[in-house]
Amino acid sequence: MILEQYYIECLSHASYLVGDQSTGRAVVIDPRRDITDYLVDARRHGLTIEGVINTHFHADFVSGHLELRESTGAWIGFGDAAETDYPIRRFRHGERLSLGDVDIEVLATPGHTWESISLLVRERPYTNPVAVLTGDALFIGDVGRPDLANLAGGSATDLARAMYRTIHHTLLALPDSTTVMPAHGAGSACGKNLSRELTSTIGEQRRTNPSVQPMSEEAFVALVTDGQPAVPAYFAANAALNMSDRPLLAQHRRVPAMTAAQVRIALASGTRVIDARTPDDFGASHLRGTVNVGFDGRFAETAGMVAEIGEEIVLITYPGQEQDAAMRLARIGSDRVVGYLTVDAGEPFPAEVADLTQAAPKTTAHALDELLAANAVALVDIRNPGERELGAIPSAASIPLAQLRLRLDELPADRPIVVHCAGGWRSSVAASLLRAHGFEQVCDLVGGYNAWAARTAA
């Protein structure tokens, strides 16, 4: 049996290649759009990819099932409840897929979405399972959130009740030795307490996962519907793309370089310009109207919060990061990166745009207290609800970063604004987004809530 996991940190996403060496037959589970790794490894193992299975309609990235179908001729599989614009193979609960000796059993595991399935992998039929690929049903340390449903006919509470049955009647009924291999890890917005571990076992999750402990269905529903991260605006667009017969990603595309003069024209025309340098370099000097989404953070997911899927994007990056940044955007369906400009770390922008440069205003925790005492600023907390439960600055309005672009009308246009997150990375995104949308008096809090809480406790 071949069982390979492919994990990308930027989206906290895991996909899988499952194959039988004796027959050379294989399937790919929950693939991303850039499919080269699957093709290369299949050739290395002497495998033919004959099928692609999505455990559900993903919302946080665009799946690569259409690209794999085009490249290999593979069929595309989903759970029985799925509806798509392209032909699919429907899998019912208990159905088995044989690759030879290697056997895959389909488990219906609704709760994250209605069409959700998990895949039980055995090295030989009717032996103890080696692994269960749980998609977004069971994570390491948590379970999938029930409020991202993309099929009609139920509420988050209905899905949470379905998830209770999925966890306690289906997945926890598996042998303790079964390896758990989910579709996401720590940082994903598809759950709230995901572990950094990439695999576990049913037995370990039974012992340590707070969301699967013995409890009533009502207690479970309350647990999984409370304190979830805000949903990024692009999730709905990605779910729709995954249901549709969308354009394919060119696997070896190269985004062209732009001159500084061309970037000036793009800014003047209203094109979204994303500066992927660090918050420190952006804060020291950036072009007016650009939005800071650091490449070293959750770049793709955060870019999906500040830019519409389908709009043209220009990138500003450090040398050598531009093509990777464009591919990360393509993974969430932002295919229209029209060019890039590179700037060396600590170096100034080209002379042609020097007149557009400015620093990003910031404030300290001490100065913020004085401003709040004088009622001189509006304070906006862009953290997620679960973070605020652990502590918040009094008088701060709560608008999670994922919702900020869609809630600009809630902010005062006639007074200074201070935005803060936990440590300062996301607040650089938020402050730059507000300035790009015409809010002229915006700064962010150095060190975020953590710095303010440390000062308050001192």
Coordinates of C-alpha atoms in Angstrom, one line a residue:
M1 CA 0.0 0.0 0.0
I2 CA 1.1 3.5 -0.8
L3 CA -0.3 6.2 1.4
E4 CA 1.3 9.6 0.9
Q5 CA 0.3 12.9 2.7
Y6 CA 0.9 16.3 1.1
Y7 CA 0.6 19.2 3.5
I8 CA 0.9 22.9 2.8
E9 CA 1.3 25.3 5.7
C10 CA -0.2 28.4 4.0
L11 CA -3.7 26.8 3.9
S12 CA -3.1 24.1 6.6
H13 CA -4.3 21.7 4.0
A14 CA -3.6 18.0 3.7
S15 CA -4.2 15.9 0.6
Y16 CA -3.4 12.2 -0.1
L17 CA -2.3 9.7 -2.7
V18 CA -3.5 6.1 -2.0
G19 CA -2.2 3.4 -4.2
D20 CA -1.7 -0.4 -4.6
Q21 CA 1.8 -1.3 -5.7
S22 CA 0.8 -4.7 -6.9
T23 CA -1.8 -3.4 -9.4
G24 CA -0.4 0.1 -10.0
R25 CA -3.9 1.7 -9.4
A26 CA -4.3 4.8 -7.3
V27 CA -6.6 7.6 -6.2
V28 CA -6.0 11.1 -5.0
I29 CA -8.0 12.5 -2.1
D30 CA -8.8 16.3 -1.6
P31 CA -6.2 17.5 -4.1
R32 CA -5.1 21.1 -4.5
R33 CA -5.0 22.8 -8.0
D34 CA -1.2 22.5 -8.5
I35 CA -1.1 18.8 -9.2
T36 CA 2.5 18.2 -10.1
D37 CA 3.5 16.5 -6.8
Y38 CA 0.7 13.9 -7.3
L39 CA 1.8 13.2 -10.8
V40 CA 5.5 12.9 -10.0
D41 CA 5.0 10.6 -7.0
A42 CA 2.5 8.4 -8.9
R43 CA 5.2 7.9 -11.6
R44 CA 7.8 7.3 -9.0
H45 CA 5.7 4.5 -7.4
G46 CA 4.6 3.1 -10.8
L47 CA 1.0 4.1 -10.2
T48 CA -1.8 5.2 -12.5
I49 CA -4.2 7.8 -11.0
E50 CA -7.6 6.5 -12.0
G51 CA -9.8 8.4 -9.5
V52 CA -10.0 11.7 -7.5
I53 CA -12.2 11.8 -4.4
N54 CA -13.2 14.9 -2.6
T55 CA -14.4 14.3 1.0
H56 CA -16.7 17.3 0.6
F57 CA -17.1 20.6 -1.2
H58 CA -14.1 22.5 0.2
A59 CA -14.6 26.2 1.0
D60 CA -11.1 27.3 1.9
F61 CA -9.4 26.3 -1.4
V62 CA -10.2 25.3 -4.9
S63 CA -9.8 21.6 -5.3
G64 CA -7.7 20.1 -8.2
H65 CA -10.1 17.4 -9.3
L66 CA -10.7 19.0 -12.7
E67 CA -7.0 19.5 -13.3
L68 CA -6.3 15.8 -12.4
R69 CA -9.2 14.7 -14.7
E70 CA -7.7 16.7 -17.5
S71 CA -4.2 15.3 -16.9
T72 CA -5.0 11.7 -16.2
G73 CA -8.5 10.9 -17.4
A74 CA -9.5 10.1 -13.8
W75 CA -13.1 9.9 -12.6
I76 CA -14.2 12.3 -9.9
G77 CA -16.0 11.0 -6.8
F78 CA -18.1 12.7 -4.0
G79 CA -20.5 11.7 -1.3
D80 CA -24.0 10.7 -2.5
A81 CA -25.5 14.0 -1.6
A82 CA -23.2 16.1 -3.8
E83 CA -24.6 18.0 -6.8
T84 CA -22.1 19.3 -9.4
D85 CA -22.0 20.8 -12.9
Y86 CA -19.7 18.0 -14.1
P87 CA -20.1 14.2 -14.1
I88 CA -19.2 12.5 -10.8
R89 CA -19.1 9.1 -9.3
R90 CA -21.4 9.0 -6.2
F91 CA -20.3 7.0 -3.2
R92 CA -22.8 5.7 -0.7
H93 CA -22.1 4.8 3.0
G94 CA -20.5 1.3 3.1
E95 CA -19.5 1.2 -0.5
R96 CA -16.1 -0.2 -1.2
L97 CA -13.5 0.8 -3.8
S98 CA -10.9 -1.8 -4.6
L99 CA -7.5 -0.9 -5.9
G100 CA -6.4 -4.5 -5.8
D101 CA -5.4 -5.7 -2.4
V102 CA -5.8 -2.1 -1.1
D103 CA -9.4 -1.5 -0.1
I104 CA -11.2 1.8 0.5
E105 CA -14.5 1.8 2.4
V106 CA -16.7 5.0 2.2
L107 CA -18.2 6.3 5.4
A108 CA -21.0 8.9 5.3
T109 CA -19.8 11.5 7.8
P110 CA -22.2 14.5 7.5
G111 CA -21.8 17.4 9.9
H112 CA -19.3 19.8 8.4
T113 CA -21.3 19.6 5.2
W114 CA -24.2 17.3 4.2
E115 CA -22.2 15.5 1.5
S116 CA -19.2 14.9 3.7
I117 CA -17.6 11.4 3.6
S118 CA -14.6 9.8 5.2
L119 CA -12.5 7.0 3.6
L120 CA -11.4 3.9 5.6
V121 CA -8.3 2.5 4.1
R122 CA -7.3 -1.2 4.5
E123 CA -4.2 -2.9 3.2
R124 CA -6.4 -5.9 2.4
P125 CA -10.2 -6.3 2.4
Y126 CA -11.9 -7.1 5.7
T127 CA -8.8 -6.6 7.8
N128 CA -8.4 -4.0 10.5
P129 CA -8.2 -0.5 8.9
V130 CA -4.8 1.2 8.6
A131 CA -6.2 4.7 8.4
V132 CA -9.3 6.8 8.1
L133 CA -9.1 9.9 5.9
T134 CA -11.6 12.1 7.7
G135 CA -11.7 15.2 5.5
D136 CA -13.2 18.0 7.7
A137 CA -15.2 15.7 10.0
L138 CA -12.7 14.7 12.6
F139 CA -9.5 16.9 13.1
I140 CA -6.6 16.3 15.4
G141 CA -7.8 18.1 18.5
D142 CA -11.3 19.2 17.2
V143 CA -14.1 18.4 14.8
G144 CA -15.2 20.3 11.7
R145 CA -17.4 23.4 12.2
P146 CA -21.0 23.0 11.2
D147 CA -21.7 26.5 9.8
L148 CA -20.1 26.3 6.4
A149 CA -22.9 24.3 4.7
N150 CA -23.0 24.8 1.0
L151 CA -26.1 22.7 0.2
A152 CA -29.6 23.8 1.0
G153 CA -31.8 22.2 3.6
G154 CA -30.5 22.6 7.0
S155 CA -29.1 25.0 9.7
A156 CA -25.8 24.9 11.6
T157 CA -27.7 23.3 14.4
D158 CA -28.9 20.5 12.1
L159 CA -25.4 19.9 10.9
A160 CA -24.0 19.9 14.4
R161 CA -26.5 17.2 15.4
A162 CA -25.4 15.2 12.3
M163 CA -21.8 15.7 13.4
Y164 CA -22.6 14.3 16.8
R165 CA -23.8 11.1 15.2
T166 CA -20.9 11.1 12.8
I167 CA -18.3 11.3 15.6
H168 CA -19.9 9.1 18.2
H169 CA -21.6 6.5 16.1
T170 CA -19.3 6.2 13.1
L171 CA -15.8 7.4 13.7
L172 CA -15.3 6.6 17.3
A173 CA -16.6 3.1 16.5
L174 CA -13.4 2.4 14.6
P175 CA -10.5 0.5 16.2
D176 CA -8.3 2.7 18.5
S177 CA -5.3 1.8 16.3
T178 CA -6.7 3.4 13.2
T179 CA -4.6 6.4 12.0
V180 CA -6.6 9.6 11.7
M181 CA -5.5 11.7 8.6
P182 CA -7.7 14.8 8.3
A183 CA -7.8 17.4 5.5
H184 CA -6.7 20.3 7.7
G185 CA -4.4 21.2 10.6
A186 CA -3.6 24.1 12.9
G187 CA -4.6 27.6 11.6
S188 CA -7.4 26.5 9.4
A189 CA -10.7 28.4 9.7
C190 CA -12.5 25.1 9.2
G191 CA -12.3 24.5 13.0
K192 CA -11.2 26.3 16.1
N193 CA -8.7 24.1 18.1
L194 CA -6.8 22.2 15.5
S195 CA -3.5 20.6 16.5
R196 CA -0.2 21.1 14.7
E197 CA 0.1 17.3 14.6
L198 CA -0.6 16.0 11.1
T199 CA -1.8 12.5 12.1
S200 CA -3.1 10.8 15.2
T201 CA -5.1 7.7 16.1
I202 CA -8.7 7.1 17.0
G203 CA -7.6 6.0 20.4
E204 CA -5.5 9.1 21.0
Q205 CA -8.4 11.3 19.9
R206 CA -10.8 9.5 22.1
R207 CA -8.5 10.3 25.1
T208 CA -7.4 13.9 24.3
N209 CA -9.8 15.6 21.8
P210 CA -12.1 17.9 23.9
S211 CA -14.8 17.8 21.2
V212 CA -15.3 14.1 21.1
Q213 CA -15.5 13.4 24.9
P214 CA -18.7 11.8 26.2
M215 CA -21.4 14.4 26.4
S216 CA -25.0 14.9 25.5
E217 CA -26.0 15.9 22.0
E218 CA -27.2 19.3 23.3
A219 CA -23.8 19.9 24.9
F220 CA -22.0 19.0 21.7
V221 CA -24.1 21.3 19.6
A222 CA -23.4 24.2 22.0
L223 CA -19.6 23.4 21.9
V224 CA -19.2 23.2 18.2
T225 CA -21.4 26.2 17.3
D226 CA -19.7 28.6 19.7
G227 CA -16.5 30.6 19.2
Q228 CA -15.7 29.6 15.7
P229 CA -13.4 31.9 13.6
A230 CA -15.1 34.4 11.3
V231 CA -15.8 33.0 7.9
P232 CA -13.6 34.6 5.2
A233 CA -15.6 36.1 2.4
Y234 CA -14.0 34.0 -0.3
F235 CA -15.2 30.7 1.2
A236 CA -18.6 30.9 -0.5
A237 CA -16.9 31.6 -3.9
N238 CA -14.6 28.7 -3.5
A239 CA -17.4 26.3 -2.6
A240 CA -19.2 27.4 -5.7
L241 CA -16.1 27.0 -7.8
N242 CA -15.7 23.4 -6.5
M243 CA -19.2 22.6 -7.6
S244 CA -18.8 24.1 -11.1
D245 CA -17.0 23.2 -14.3
R246 CA -14.6 26.1 -13.9
P247 CA -11.5 27.0 -16.0
L248 CA -8.4 24.9 -15.3
L249 CA -5.2 26.2 -13.7
A250 CA -2.2 26.4 -16.1
Q251 CA 0.3 24.3 -14.1
H252 CA 3.5 26.0 -15.2
R253 CA 2.3 29.6 -15.7
R254 CA 4.7 32.5 -15.0
V255 CA 3.4 35.8 -13.8
P256 CA 5.2 38.7 -15.6
A257 CA 7.3 41.4 -14.0
M258 CA 6.1 45.0 -14.0
T259 CA 7.9 48.2 -14.0
A260 CA 7.4 50.7 -11.2
A261 CA 5.6 53.0 -13.7
Q262 CA 3.2 50.2 -14.6
V263 CA 2.5 49.6 -10.9
R264 CA 1.8 53.4 -10.5
I265 CA -0.8 53.1 -13.4
A266 CA -2.3 50.0 -11.7
L267 CA -2.8 51.8 -8.4
A268 CA -4.3 54.9 -10.2
S269 CA -6.8 52.6 -12.0
G270 CA -8.0 51.0 -8.8
T271 CA -6.3 47.6 -9.3
R272 CA -5.8 45.7 -6.0
V273 CA -2.1 45.8 -5.1
I274 CA -1.0 43.4 -2.4
D275 CA 2.3 44.0 -0.7
A276 CA 3.6 40.7 0.6
R277 CA 6.6 42.0 2.5
T278 CA 6.8 41.8 6.3
P279 CA 4.8 44.2 8.4
D280 CA 8.0 45.9 9.5
D281 CA 9.2 46.6 6.0
F282 CA 5.7 47.6 4.9
G283 CA 5.4 49.9 8.0
A284 CA 8.7 51.6 7.2
S285 CA 7.8 52.4 3.6
H286 CA 5.0 51.3 1.2
L287 CA 3.1 52.6 -1.7
R288 CA -0.1 54.5 -0.9
G289 CA -3.2 52.3 -1.6
T290 CA -1.4 49.0 -1.2
V291 CA -2.6 46.3 1.3
N292 CA 0.0 44.4 3.4
V293 CA -0.5 40.7 3.5
G294 CA 2.8 39.2 4.6
F295 CA 4.0 36.2 2.6
D296 CA 5.4 34.6 5.7
G297 CA 1.9 34.3 7.3
R298 CA -1.4 32.8 6.2
F299 CA -0.9 34.6 2.9
A300 CA -3.6 33.0 0.6
E301 CA -6.3 32.8 3.2
T302 CA -5.7 36.4 4.3
A303 CA -5.5 37.7 0.7
G304 CA -8.9 36.1 0.2
M305 CA -10.2 38.4 2.9
V306 CA -9.0 41.6 1.3
A307 CA -9.5 40.9 -2.4
E308 CA -12.4 39.7 -4.4
I309 CA -12.1 36.3 -6.1
G310 CA -11.8 37.2 -9.8
E311 CA -10.4 40.7 -9.5
E312 CA -7.0 41.7 -11.0
I313 CA -4.1 41.7 -8.5
V314 CA -0.6 43.1 -8.6
L315 CA 2.0 41.7 -6.2
I316 CA 4.8 43.5 -4.4
T317 CA 7.2 40.8 -3.0
Y318 CA 10.8 40.2 -2.1
P319 CA 12.8 38.7 -5.0
G320 CA 12.2 35.0 -5.6
Q321 CA 8.8 35.0 -3.8
E322 CA 6.6 36.3 -6.6
Q323 CA 5.7 33.1 -8.5
D324 CA 5.0 31.2 -5.3
A325 CA 2.8 34.0 -4.0
A326 CA 0.8 33.9 -7.3
M327 CA 0.4 30.2 -7.0
R328 CA -0.8 30.5 -3.4
L329 CA -3.5 32.9 -4.6
A330 CA -4.4 30.5 -7.5
R331 CA -5.1 27.8 -4.9
I332 CA -8.0 29.9 -3.6
G333 CA -9.2 30.8 -7.1
S334 CA -7.5 34.2 -7.5
D335 CA -6.1 33.5 -10.9
R336 CA -5.9 37.1 -12.2
V337 CA -2.4 38.1 -10.8
V338 CA -1.4 40.4 -13.7
G339 CA 2.1 41.2 -12.6
Y340 CA 4.6 41.8 -9.8
L341 CA 7.2 44.2 -8.6
T342 CA 10.1 43.0 -6.4
V343 CA 11.7 45.1 -3.7
D344 CA 14.8 43.9 -1.7
A345 CA 14.4 43.8 2.1
G346 CA 15.2 47.1 3.6
E347 CA 15.7 48.8 0.2
P348 CA 13.7 51.8 -1.1
F349 CA 11.2 51.6 -3.9
P350 CA 12.3 52.7 -7.4
A351 CA 12.6 56.4 -8.0
E352 CA 9.6 56.3 -10.4
V353 CA 7.2 55.8 -7.4
A354 CA 9.2 57.5 -4.6
D355 CA 6.5 60.2 -4.4
L356 CA 3.9 57.5 -3.6
T357 CA 5.7 56.1 -0.6
Q358 CA 4.7 56.6 3.0
A359 CA 5.2 55.0 6.4
A360 CA 2.4 53.2 8.3
P361 CA 1.3 55.0 11.5
K362 CA 1.5 52.9 14.6
T363 CA 0.7 53.5 18.3
T364 CA 1.8 51.8 21.5
A365 CA -0.2 50.4 24.3
H366 CA 0.7 53.3 26.6
A367 CA -0.3 55.9 23.9
L368 CA -3.5 53.9 23.2
D369 CA -4.6 54.2 26.9
E370 CA -4.2 57.9 26.7
L371 CA -6.1 58.2 23.5
L372 CA -9.0 56.1 24.9
A373 CA -9.1 58.1 28.1
A374 CA -9.5 61.2 26.0
N375 CA -12.1 59.5 23.7
A376 CA -9.9 60.5 20.8
V377 CA -10.0 57.4 18.7
A378 CA -12.3 54.6 17.7
L379 CA -10.8 51.2 18.6
V380 CA -11.4 48.1 16.4
D381 CA -10.6 44.6 17.5
I382 CA -10.1 42.4 14.4
R383 CA -9.5 39.1 16.3
N384 CA -11.9 36.1 16.1
P385 CA -14.7 35.6 18.6
G386 CA -12.8 32.8 20.4
E387 CA -9.8 35.1 21.0
R388 CA -12.0 37.8 22.5
E389 CA -13.4 35.4 25.0
L390 CA -9.9 35.3 26.6
G391 CA -9.9 39.0 27.1
A392 CA -10.6 42.3 25.3
I393 CA -9.8 46.0 25.5
P394 CA -12.8 47.8 26.9
S395 CA -14.7 50.0 24.3
A396 CA -13.2 48.1 21.3
A397 CA -15.7 47.3 18.6
S398 CA -15.4 43.7 17.3
I399 CA -15.1 43.3 13.5
P400 CA -13.0 40.2 12.7
L401 CA -10.5 40.7 9.9
A402 CA -12.4 38.1 7.7
Q403 CA -15.5 40.5 7.8
L404 CA -13.8 43.9 7.7
R405 CA -13.9 44.5 4.0
L406 CA -17.7 43.9 4.0
R407 CA -18.4 46.0 7.1
L408 CA -16.6 49.3 6.3
D409 CA -19.8 51.2 6.7
E410 CA -19.7 50.5 10.4
L411 CA -16.5 52.6 10.8
P412 CA -16.4 56.3 11.5
A413 CA -15.0 58.3 8.5
D414 CA -14.5 61.5 10.6
R415 CA -12.3 60.4 13.5
P416 CA -9.0 58.5 13.9
I417 CA -9.2 54.7 14.1
V418 CA -6.8 52.2 15.9
V419 CA -7.0 48.6 14.9
H420 CA -5.5 45.7 16.8
C421 CA -5.1 41.9 16.6
A422 CA -3.3 39.6 19.0
G423 CA 0.3 40.4 18.1
G424 CA 0.4 42.8 15.2
W425 CA 0.5 40.8 11.9
R426 CA -3.2 40.9 11.1
S427 CA -3.6 44.5 12.3
S428 CA -1.1 45.6 9.6
V429 CA -3.4 43.9 7.1
A430 CA -6.5 45.6 8.5
A431 CA -5.0 49.1 8.8
S432 CA -3.6 49.1 5.3
L433 CA -7.0 47.8 4.0
L434 CA -8.8 50.7 5.6
R435 CA -6.3 53.2 4.3
A436 CA -6.7 51.7 0.8
H437 CA -10.4 52.2 1.1
G438 CA -10.1 55.9 1.9
F439 CA -9.9 56.0 5.7
E440 CA -7.1 58.5 6.2
Q441 CA -6.5 58.4 10.0
V442 CA -5.7 54.8 10.7
C443 CA -3.0 53.2 12.8
D444 CA -2.4 49.8 14.3
L445 CA -1.3 48.8 17.8
V446 CA 2.3 47.7 18.1
G447 CA 2.3 44.2 19.7
G448 CA -1.5 44.0 19.6
Y449 CA -3.7 42.9 22.5
N450 CA -0.9 40.9 24.0
A451 CA 1.2 44.1 24.5
W452 CA -1.8 45.9 26.0
A453 CA -2.6 43.1 28.3
A454 CA 1.0 42.8 29.5
R455 CA 1.1 46.5 30.2
T456 CA -2.2 46.3 32.1
A457 CA -1.0 43.4 34.2
A458 CA 2.3 45.1 35.1

